[in-house]
Amino acid sequence: MQSRWISRIFSTGYSEHLMKKTSRRRFMQLTGAVVAGSAVSPRVAAAWPVNSPASVAVVPPLSVFDYQQVQLLPSVFREQFDRNHDVFLHLDEDAMLKPFRQRQGMPSPGADMGGWYDNADDFSPPQNFHAFIPGHSFGQYLSGLARAYAVTGSHATQEKVHRLVRAFGETVEPSGKFYRGYHLPAYTYDKTSCGLIDAHEFAKCPDALEVHWRATQAALPYLPEKALSRDEQRARQHGMVADTWDETYTLPENFFLAYRRSGRKEYRDLAVRFIEQDYFGPLADGQNVLPGEHAYSHVNALSSAMQSYLVLGDEKYLRAARNGLQMVHEQSFATGGWGPDEAFVIPGKGLLDASLGTTHASFETPCGAYGHFKITRYLLRTTRDSRYGDSMERMLYNTIAGAFPVMSDGTSFYYADYNNSAKKVHYRDKWPCCSGTFPQLAADYGISSYYKSDDGIYVNLFVPSRVSWSQNNTQATLTQTTNYPHAQTTQLAFSMPRPETFTVYVRIPGWAGPKTNVAVNGGRADVPAEPGKFMALKRTWKDGDRVEVEFEMPLRLEAIDDQNQNNVALVQGPIALFGVGDIPSRITKAQMLAASRVSQSSDDWTVRTDSGVMTLRPFAKIMDEGYRLYMRAEG
Ligand SMILES: [Zn+2]
């Protein structure tokens, strides 16, 4: 069986293409690798000719820490991470593999997982989304587990990743039978690709790169010649409507990562082939081409622009990513969420406001937050502009912090609802896209919180956590203790065997009031805390040193859009406040800005009006009560 698959690899046009582009010796290495891939014992898989990781054109000034270097301490974020890790660690492996085995005609034991994940023939949009994209999120579950292993060092998690990669590899054959008649081949391949490269990078899986190579060959016959917009897909001959929903424009990020991690130039060529020039070109020139586009996948595509910039060195892609995210910011809700009904609106027409009355699908939360964290991480690392940290923080506290956890039966949180009459609900179908991004995002909370520079460390998120690193060959540990943003303070404590000179950069959010204060060992820092900048604390740090930051978090009103300046949300520091219970019929802006906290221990706020008292609450504290984000306020 395997040798037949291998001979079919050789007969593909792609192999001929490779033959032309690579040396004979290189081609023999490749073919040797494919033969090795037919057996999956670690001994044989070790023969896979992994090149050394590829060099890139641009190295950002800030780097991410390794996953294990940052540990979350008890908080809602640690709980989310632990819960996701636990759910996916205990997910039945036969069930996870079932759609792949079924579509290959292999024995497929185990239960159907249900929802979008199943392989069945009753998918019929928009009424029935059962079996929408069989096995779509397998790669994301694998990625989430690989990252969770890197954070925790859990052997059970690592072993599960290795078993899943091996068993998945057995379902991959070059004709890509899996993708025959499949609605969104690029969508699922992209997620599988991410899972496999993460299994290699973060879970040290010996088979993952070889399986990735074969999975790529299997998908290629089903991918178009270039990235296609949805308009282009609609214009081409297609079957059912779902065949026009594929997301080829998100492929370059993982192709570039596969290139960077394996050193195989073929992946770089594929990444370049799928760069959506019709999207990034206008964005780089400041032209807003977002309206009407599918929101999450087009924010996700900005990360492909960033990998294009980092690998190829063309600044056009950096401009595209920066401008694109700026345009997203300009049509965001006060929570940081964006894309009502999963689409970007035409600016300047009051359409964000209009969405408050027409939809409950205001923001695709776990996927959107995952994409938002990725692009803000890339841009923060590249530009050192703290406002990308502000953007990430706003997203963290107002969206994902309030998402219901993924349950072991696949019940998931999907849309945040900002409708004038809103409720928090679970999604109709089990195992949707958002069940795949949530475990990846939660594993990334730690590495999103701190960054390393040549001269020190950047403190970006104020979450209870501990980061350990080597500073000029001295092992340093920074422990952050905080109940932020409920408390308006955070403490950083240093532990190190000997004094060392370096700079600690602390993000001072753009909204911070003038009373924001930073103290080092109890004395006021000798540099000003400037809102919207990283504050640089350079000194010789020693064991027991501490930094205390006290943020002034003024209340402010944020209008839904320029056309509706009187439809406002109340925001305190990074937190949007939602009205719960009875909403007064008349309310003024002055009354909203005079809101007071119910008590020191409570997260609730009170606004007094002539027509009654209104209670406001952060999204993370809302359960099943009705709520409303935007109020029509007079004056
Ligand atoms: Zn989603």
XYZ file of C-alpha atoms and ligand atoms in Angstrom:
636
model
C 0.000 0.000 0.000
C 2.672 2.453 1.047
C 4.837 1.802 -1.993
C 1.844 2.431 -4.238
C 1.308 5.786 -2.541
C 4.963 6.604 -2.990
C 4.942 5.815 -6.682
C 1.938 8.076 -6.996
C 3.846 10.902 -5.327
C 6.468 10.531 -8.027
C 3.873 10.695 -10.733
C 2.484 14.037 -9.621
C 3.281 17.239 -11.417
C 4.465 18.691 -8.169
C 7.267 16.157 -7.925
C 8.350 17.010 -11.447
C 8.337 20.624 -10.450
C 10.491 19.780 -7.447
C 12.806 17.752 -9.638
C 13.435 20.786 -11.806
C 13.931 23.086 -8.876
C 16.083 20.904 -6.671
C 19.326 19.081 -7.119
C 19.359 15.366 -7.795
C 20.893 14.769 -4.378
C 18.213 16.845 -2.703
C 15.534 14.936 -4.585
C 16.964 11.641 -3.413
C 16.872 12.934 0.132
C 13.257 13.791 -0.398
C 12.330 10.434 -1.812
C 14.261 8.716 0.958
C 12.223 10.734 3.366
C 8.989 9.591 1.829
C 10.039 5.966 2.090
C 11.017 6.583 5.680
C 7.611 8.044 6.225
C 5.925 4.787 5.322
C 7.094 3.361 8.620
C 6.540 5.427 11.679
C 8.990 4.034 14.191
C 11.099 6.832 15.683
C 14.272 5.125 14.427
C 13.216 5.369 10.796
C 11.537 8.715 11.157
C 14.789 10.092 12.491
C 16.157 9.625 8.966
C 13.871 12.433 7.790
C 16.292 14.968 6.329
C 15.432 18.020 8.340
C 17.479 20.953 7.197
C 18.601 23.386 9.786
C 15.978 26.055 10.459
C 15.878 28.637 7.693
C 17.316 32.103 8.044
C 14.966 35.034 7.666
C 15.293 38.602 6.404
C 14.065 40.387 9.510
C 14.600 39.509 13.161
C 12.209 41.569 15.298
C 13.804 43.485 18.188
C 11.574 41.642 20.660
C 11.346 37.867 20.859
C 8.818 35.614 22.542
C 9.913 33.457 25.424
C 9.713 29.702 25.206
C 6.370 28.462 26.486
C 7.857 26.891 29.612
C 9.597 30.119 30.615
C 6.314 31.841 31.470
C 3.989 30.261 34.006
C 0.552 31.662 34.759
C -0.259 31.876 38.469
C -3.848 31.386 39.725
C -6.336 33.599 37.838
C -9.193 33.259 35.376
C -6.581 32.834 32.635
C -4.803 29.971 34.386
C -8.221 28.354 34.896
C -9.050 28.711 31.199
C -5.724 27.201 30.206
C -5.992 24.295 32.677
C -9.560 23.558 31.680
C -8.837 23.535 27.957
C -5.758 21.395 28.529
C -7.779 18.918 30.561
C -10.648 18.682 28.044
C -8.372 18.032 25.077
C -5.995 15.750 26.984
C -8.976 13.505 27.712
C -10.638 13.680 24.307
C -11.006 10.228 22.753
C -8.314 9.712 20.117
C -10.332 7.389 17.911
C -13.125 9.961 17.848
C -10.661 12.725 16.909
C -9.260 10.596 14.065
C -12.574 9.218 12.880
C -13.332 11.618 9.977
C -9.838 11.066 8.534
C -10.109 7.292 8.746
C -13.651 7.277 7.361
C -12.766 9.370 4.339
C -9.815 7.076 3.597
C -12.053 4.021 3.852
C -10.098 2.744 6.847
C -11.565 1.010 9.908
C -12.855 3.880 12.046
C -13.659 2.900 15.613
C -14.849 5.351 18.236
C -17.821 7.622 18.574
C -18.775 10.518 16.312
C -17.835 13.765 18.051
C -20.837 15.578 16.581
C -21.369 19.097 15.263
C -19.106 20.463 12.557
C -16.522 17.705 13.106
C -18.401 14.667 11.793
C -18.071 13.022 8.434
C -21.665 12.688 7.224
C -23.739 13.808 4.258
C -26.509 15.886 5.818
C -24.706 19.257 5.828
C -27.155 21.719 4.299
C -26.485 25.401 4.977
C -27.890 27.553 6.414
C -30.289 25.191 8.202
C -27.990 22.311 9.090
C -24.309 22.657 9.924
C -23.851 19.066 11.077
C -20.751 17.648 9.334
C -19.888 21.087 7.917
C -16.086 20.537 7.835
C -15.136 16.981 8.894
C -12.051 16.914 11.110
C -11.505 20.653 10.554
C -10.100 21.459 13.989
C -7.990 18.336 14.570
C -4.813 20.331 13.859
C -5.847 23.046 16.307
C -6.508 20.532 19.083
C -3.085 19.037 18.303
C -1.503 22.502 18.359
C -3.206 23.381 21.648
C -1.930 20.137 23.194
C 1.607 20.648 21.848
C 1.699 24.153 23.317
C 0.180 22.890 26.583
C 2.944 20.297 26.777
C 5.519 23.051 26.246
C 3.963 25.071 29.085
C 3.521 22.216 31.556
C 5.976 19.470 30.589
C 3.132 16.953 30.999
C 4.351 13.627 29.604
C 0.805 12.373 29.132
C 0.183 15.379 26.877
C 3.371 14.860 24.904
C 2.616 11.175 24.422
C -0.882 11.984 23.240
C 0.519 14.430 20.661
C 2.981 11.796 19.420
C 0.256 9.123 19.192
C -2.127 11.464 17.367
C 0.520 12.485 14.839
C 1.437 8.855 14.172
C -2.192 7.749 13.789
C -3.060 10.787 11.676
C -0.026 10.052 9.482
C -1.453 6.610 8.746
C -4.514 8.264 7.200
C -2.509 10.459 4.828
C -1.848 9.254 1.302
C -0.745 11.334 -1.641
C -3.913 11.320 -3.693
C -5.503 13.193 -0.793
C -8.650 11.105 -0.880
C -9.597 12.871 2.328
C -10.118 16.125 0.397
C -12.161 14.639 -2.436
C -15.487 16.497 -2.451
C -14.368 18.473 0.619
C -15.811 21.990 0.907
C -12.892 23.846 2.506
C -9.607 22.032 1.797
C -7.293 25.011 2.471
C -9.109 25.802 5.704
C -8.583 22.347 7.162
C -5.132 21.809 5.672
C -3.959 25.128 7.221
C -5.053 24.005 10.682
C -3.549 20.534 10.228
C -0.337 22.200 9.120
C -0.256 24.359 12.249
C -0.868 21.336 14.485
C 1.924 19.329 12.890
C 4.547 22.067 12.942
C 3.635 22.784 16.556
C 3.872 19.067 17.388
C 7.389 19.170 15.965
C 8.442 22.479 17.503
C 6.797 22.340 20.900
C 6.196 18.633 21.612
C 9.396 17.347 19.950
C 7.388 14.875 17.898
C 9.837 12.895 15.730
C 7.256 12.114 13.014
C 5.578 15.483 12.689
C 7.635 17.077 9.907
C 7.517 13.981 7.742
C 3.747 13.684 8.216
C 3.469 17.404 7.494
C 5.272 16.946 4.207
C 2.975 14.119 3.143
C -0.133 15.980 4.356
C 0.969 18.902 2.205
C 1.334 16.710 -0.886
C -2.104 15.277 -0.210
C -3.707 18.724 -0.008
C -1.966 20.389 -2.962
C -4.081 18.844 -5.737
C -7.142 20.391 -4.083
C -5.756 23.907 -3.696
C -6.121 26.619 -6.347
C -3.137 28.152 -8.102
C -3.220 31.210 -5.834
C -5.084 32.752 -2.923
C -8.693 33.403 -3.881
C -10.996 35.970 -2.338
C -14.560 34.904 -1.718
C -15.631 36.988 -4.714
C -13.191 35.071 -6.893
C -14.449 31.777 -5.487
C -18.026 32.768 -6.243
C -17.065 33.693 -9.795
C -15.562 30.266 -10.412
C -17.502 27.142 -11.094
C -18.466 25.602 -7.771
C -20.862 23.174 -6.165
C -22.722 24.252 -3.060
C -22.264 27.662 -1.434
C -19.808 26.309 1.170
C -17.391 25.638 -1.688
C -16.900 29.426 -1.937
C -15.925 29.836 1.729
C -12.378 28.474 1.642
C -9.601 30.581 3.171
C -6.557 30.118 0.955
C -5.397 33.632 1.865
C -4.452 32.502 5.412
C -2.045 29.797 4.165
C 1.252 31.734 3.951
C 1.771 32.119 7.702
C 1.991 28.381 8.348
C 3.828 27.695 5.087
C 6.458 30.235 6.156
C 6.594 28.680 9.626
C 6.996 25.226 8.060
C 9.850 26.673 5.984
C 11.438 28.317 8.994
C 11.229 25.220 11.167
C 12.202 22.632 8.542
C 14.452 24.664 6.253
C 12.635 23.246 3.216
C 12.483 25.854 0.487
C 9.425 24.211 -1.088
C 7.347 25.604 1.773
C 8.696 29.095 1.155
C 7.654 28.794 -2.500
C 4.177 27.697 -1.452
C 3.909 30.587 1.012
C 4.789 33.068 -1.725
C 2.296 31.442 -4.089
C -0.566 32.049 -1.645
C 0.227 35.635 -0.592
C -2.940 37.535 -1.449
C -1.442 40.484 -3.297
C -4.893 41.908 -4.104
C -5.468 42.314 -0.355
C -2.067 43.302 1.005
C -1.179 45.666 -1.857
C -4.122 48.041 -1.259
C -3.761 47.753 2.534
C -0.088 48.718 2.269
C -1.178 51.825 0.332
C -3.716 52.734 3.017
C -6.723 51.675 0.993
C -9.455 50.129 3.129
C -10.393 46.894 1.403
C -11.862 45.296 4.532
C -15.593 46.067 4.051
C -17.599 42.967 3.257
C -14.706 40.605 3.900
C -15.006 37.720 6.344
C -13.661 39.257 9.550
C -11.684 36.623 11.471
C -9.933 35.072 8.487
C -8.900 38.497 7.198
C -7.437 39.512 10.561
C -5.764 36.103 10.582
C -4.388 36.859 7.110
C -2.586 39.912 8.541
C -0.334 37.404 10.336
C 0.517 36.012 6.902
C 1.531 39.555 5.929
C 3.818 39.624 8.984
C 5.482 36.305 8.138
C 5.880 37.582 4.560
C 7.636 40.647 5.950
C 9.849 38.700 8.348
C 10.922 36.051 5.839
C 11.069 38.084 2.625
C 11.997 41.466 4.113
C 9.594 43.517 1.978
C 8.274 46.403 4.102
C 5.103 46.509 2.030
C 3.811 43.586 4.092
C 4.573 45.311 7.385
C 2.655 48.365 6.176
C -0.228 46.132 5.106
C -0.402 44.538 8.561
C -0.157 47.855 10.417
C -2.696 49.623 8.223
C -5.009 46.618 8.211
C -5.080 46.386 11.998
C -5.565 50.156 12.268
C -8.622 49.863 9.993
C -9.900 47.038 12.206
C -9.395 49.237 15.292
C -11.412 51.984 13.603
C -14.407 49.673 13.386
C -14.107 47.919 16.708
C -16.582 47.836 19.563
C -15.608 49.251 22.978
C -14.663 45.685 23.942
C -12.026 45.463 21.214
C -14.218 42.958 19.335
C -14.997 43.468 15.635
C -16.879 42.049 12.677
C -20.657 41.824 13.328
C -22.061 38.807 11.456
C -18.397 37.887 10.828
C -17.932 40.745 8.346
C -16.273 44.152 8.243
C -18.599 47.075 7.587
C -18.248 50.055 5.239
C -16.881 52.894 7.421
C -18.670 56.229 7.770
C -22.211 54.920 7.406
C -23.146 54.138 11.017
C -23.271 50.430 10.234
C -21.645 49.288 13.481
C -24.435 51.094 15.304
C -27.017 49.495 13.029
C -25.658 46.037 13.875
C -26.694 46.525 17.528
C -30.298 46.212 16.447
C -29.974 43.521 13.816
C -27.624 40.791 15.040
C -26.598 38.828 18.114
C -23.480 37.538 16.320
C -21.432 40.613 17.190
C -17.945 39.168 17.609
C -16.575 35.694 16.897
C -14.814 35.579 20.235
C -12.280 32.730 20.604
C -11.209 32.791 16.938
C -11.205 36.578 16.767
C -9.233 36.933 19.993
C -6.764 34.277 18.798
C -6.189 36.112 15.515
C -6.003 39.454 17.327
C -3.430 38.175 19.824
C -1.297 36.796 16.985
C -1.204 39.993 14.934
C -0.710 42.280 17.941
C 2.126 40.012 19.140
C 3.833 40.224 15.732
C 3.407 44.001 15.565
C 4.437 44.637 19.153
C 7.594 42.573 18.678
C 8.435 44.324 15.438
C 7.614 47.949 16.333
C 7.870 47.993 20.158
C 4.749 50.167 20.034
C 2.936 49.628 23.331
C -0.420 50.449 21.776
C -0.487 46.932 20.324
C -0.286 45.746 23.923
C -3.202 48.053 24.801
C -5.170 46.472 21.964
C -4.358 42.940 23.124
C -5.312 43.786 26.703
C -8.663 45.260 25.711
C -9.414 42.068 23.800
C -8.263 39.902 26.725
C -10.460 41.328 29.470
C -13.581 42.198 27.495
C -13.959 39.217 25.204
C -12.158 35.937 25.883
C -12.079 36.381 29.681
C -15.867 36.162 29.536
C -16.147 33.202 27.150
C -17.715 30.014 28.481
C -15.166 27.176 28.504
C -15.153 24.454 25.850
C -16.994 21.469 27.328
C -15.954 17.855 26.875
C -18.933 17.204 24.565
C -17.863 20.063 22.260
C -20.343 22.637 23.510
C -18.565 25.928 22.856
C -18.779 29.664 23.156
C -18.734 31.385 19.777
C -20.321 34.845 19.467
C -20.169 37.689 21.947
C -23.501 39.492 21.714
C -23.545 43.306 21.778
C -27.163 43.597 20.678
C -29.323 46.166 22.454
C -30.991 43.154 24.043
C -28.134 40.717 24.608
C -27.536 37.329 26.251
C -24.540 35.054 26.628
C -25.219 31.695 25.010
C -23.456 28.569 23.842
C -23.208 27.961 20.120
C -25.836 25.833 18.403
C -23.414 23.269 16.946
C -20.770 21.269 18.782
C -17.054 21.537 17.962
C -17.153 24.743 15.902
C -14.041 26.655 14.795
C -13.932 28.446 18.159
C -13.364 25.119 19.975
C -10.073 24.908 18.078
C -8.688 28.404 18.653
C -9.585 28.633 22.360
C -7.037 26.016 23.557
C -4.360 27.576 21.317
C -5.120 31.069 22.615
C -5.175 29.996 26.279
C -1.785 28.307 25.860
C -0.467 31.593 24.426
C -1.485 33.816 27.369
C 1.946 33.398 28.985
C 4.062 34.138 25.911
C 1.856 37.153 25.144
C 2.592 38.666 28.554
C 6.374 39.255 28.356
C 8.952 39.736 25.602
C 12.734 39.621 25.571
C 14.933 42.345 24.108
C 18.714 42.579 23.870
C 18.769 44.955 26.815
C 16.114 43.453 29.089
C 12.494 42.450 29.354
C 9.137 43.919 28.323
C 6.163 43.561 30.667
C 3.112 43.689 28.436
C 0.146 42.091 30.229
C -0.636 42.472 33.902
C -1.640 38.908 34.691
C -0.482 36.864 37.692
C 2.541 35.044 36.297
C 6.204 34.224 36.613
C 8.848 34.510 33.899
C 12.368 33.093 34.109
C 15.174 33.920 31.717
C 18.890 34.281 31.369
C 20.037 37.894 31.493
C 23.736 38.252 30.651
C 24.173 34.664 31.902
C 22.386 35.403 35.155
C 19.216 33.415 35.769
C 16.538 35.999 36.554
C 12.968 35.431 37.679
C 10.243 38.041 37.683
C 7.054 37.272 39.593
C 4.012 39.416 38.878
C 1.358 39.522 41.603
C -1.858 41.332 40.838
C -5.606 41.377 40.891
C -5.624 43.773 37.930
C -7.798 45.235 36.520
C -10.186 44.838 39.454
C -7.332 46.238 41.533
C -5.547 49.131 39.903
C -2.078 47.931 40.864
C 0.473 45.320 39.924
C 3.684 44.225 41.670
C 6.807 42.856 40.024
C 9.351 41.073 42.240
C 12.831 40.021 41.091
C 14.742 36.978 42.141
C 18.342 36.567 40.978
C 21.566 35.037 42.334
C 23.647 38.159 41.646
C 22.982 41.770 40.592
C 22.670 42.437 36.866
C 22.149 45.614 34.855
C 19.244 45.576 32.413
C 16.080 47.453 31.507
C 12.563 46.528 32.548
C 10.038 48.031 30.147
C 6.550 48.410 31.619
C 3.573 49.149 29.381
C 1.783 52.305 30.462
C -1.624 52.042 28.749
C -2.804 54.900 26.569
C -5.851 55.443 28.825
C -3.745 55.822 32.007
C -4.482 58.995 33.967
C -1.841 61.448 35.253
C -1.864 59.912 38.731
C -0.414 56.670 37.355
C 2.639 55.998 39.452
C 5.563 53.595 39.230
C 7.719 52.895 42.273
C 10.964 50.939 42.540
C 11.646 49.519 45.989
C 9.133 51.953 47.454
C 10.595 55.108 45.888
C 9.119 56.926 42.936
C 10.796 55.928 39.660
C 13.045 58.624 38.227
C 11.474 58.463 34.731
C 7.933 59.621 33.928
C 5.103 57.146 33.304
C 3.951 58.309 29.884
C 0.599 56.891 28.695
C 0.835 55.001 25.421
C 4.537 54.170 25.886
C 6.700 51.540 27.488
C 8.372 53.037 30.544
C 12.059 52.088 30.637
C 13.427 51.247 34.098
C 17.166 50.753 33.659
C 19.205 49.897 36.741
C 21.284 47.221 38.333
C 18.594 44.842 39.540
C 19.251 42.617 42.512
C 17.503 39.869 44.376
C 14.421 41.128 46.216
C 13.971 44.268 44.106
C 10.387 45.161 43.393
C 8.385 47.438 41.131
C 4.912 48.632 42.016
C 2.655 50.184 39.413
C -0.476 52.042 40.359
C -2.702 52.853 37.399
C -5.163 55.688 37.362
C -8.146 54.267 35.464
C -10.441 57.164 34.590
C -13.964 56.509 33.372
C -14.599 57.464 29.761
C -17.346 57.097 27.171
C -16.698 55.484 23.798
C -19.180 56.106 20.975
C -20.165 53.153 18.795
C -19.152 55.073 15.662
C -18.654 58.624 14.383
C -22.217 58.842 13.091
C -23.744 57.969 16.475
C -21.834 59.990 19.038
C -24.649 59.647 21.597
C -24.655 55.856 21.590
C -21.918 55.207 24.102
C -20.306 52.524 26.230
C -18.838 53.274 29.645
C -15.226 52.158 29.900
C -12.925 52.141 32.923
C -9.250 51.645 32.070
C -9.187 48.454 29.978
C -12.698 47.345 31.005
C -15.935 47.941 29.116
C -18.933 48.007 31.461
C -22.236 46.431 30.422
C -25.613 47.505 31.786
C -27.460 44.578 33.396
C -31.038 44.297 34.614
C -33.353 47.266 34.046
C -31.928 49.958 31.799
C -33.267 53.461 32.648
C -35.303 55.086 29.883
C -33.378 58.378 30.110
C -29.705 58.718 30.844
C -27.115 61.448 30.370
C -23.410 61.264 29.638
C -22.657 63.139 32.854
C -24.595 60.562 34.863
C -22.666 57.730 33.212
C -19.325 59.405 33.899
C -20.362 59.791 37.540
C -20.652 56.004 37.924
C -19.327 54.571 41.160
C -18.229 51.096 42.129
C -20.768 49.273 44.321
C -18.056 48.331 46.830
C -14.308 47.757 46.896
C -14.784 44.011 46.573
C -17.438 44.161 43.846
C -16.910 44.344 40.085
C -20.298 46.046 39.686
C -20.800 49.737 39.101
C -23.848 51.937 39.684
C -25.166 54.813 37.578
C -27.893 56.997 39.107
C -30.396 58.585 36.713
C -33.701 60.422 37.086
C -35.497 57.284 35.913
C -33.758 54.756 38.144
C -30.458 53.147 39.038
C -28.507 51.113 36.509
C -26.009 48.395 37.409
C -22.993 47.837 35.143
C -20.777 44.752 35.055
C -17.661 43.568 33.144
C -18.264 40.922 30.453
C -16.257 38.327 32.385
C -18.681 38.563 35.322
C -21.874 38.200 33.273
C -23.522 34.788 33.338
C -27.088 34.275 32.080
C -28.524 37.722 32.856
C -29.556 40.001 29.990
C -27.202 42.917 29.298
C -26.564 45.902 27.079
C -23.212 47.468 26.118
C -24.264 50.733 24.426
C -26.619 53.338 25.916
C -28.300 56.223 24.094
C -27.181 59.054 26.338
C -28.197 62.702 26.165
C -25.840 65.654 26.329
Zn -14.593 30.607 15.511
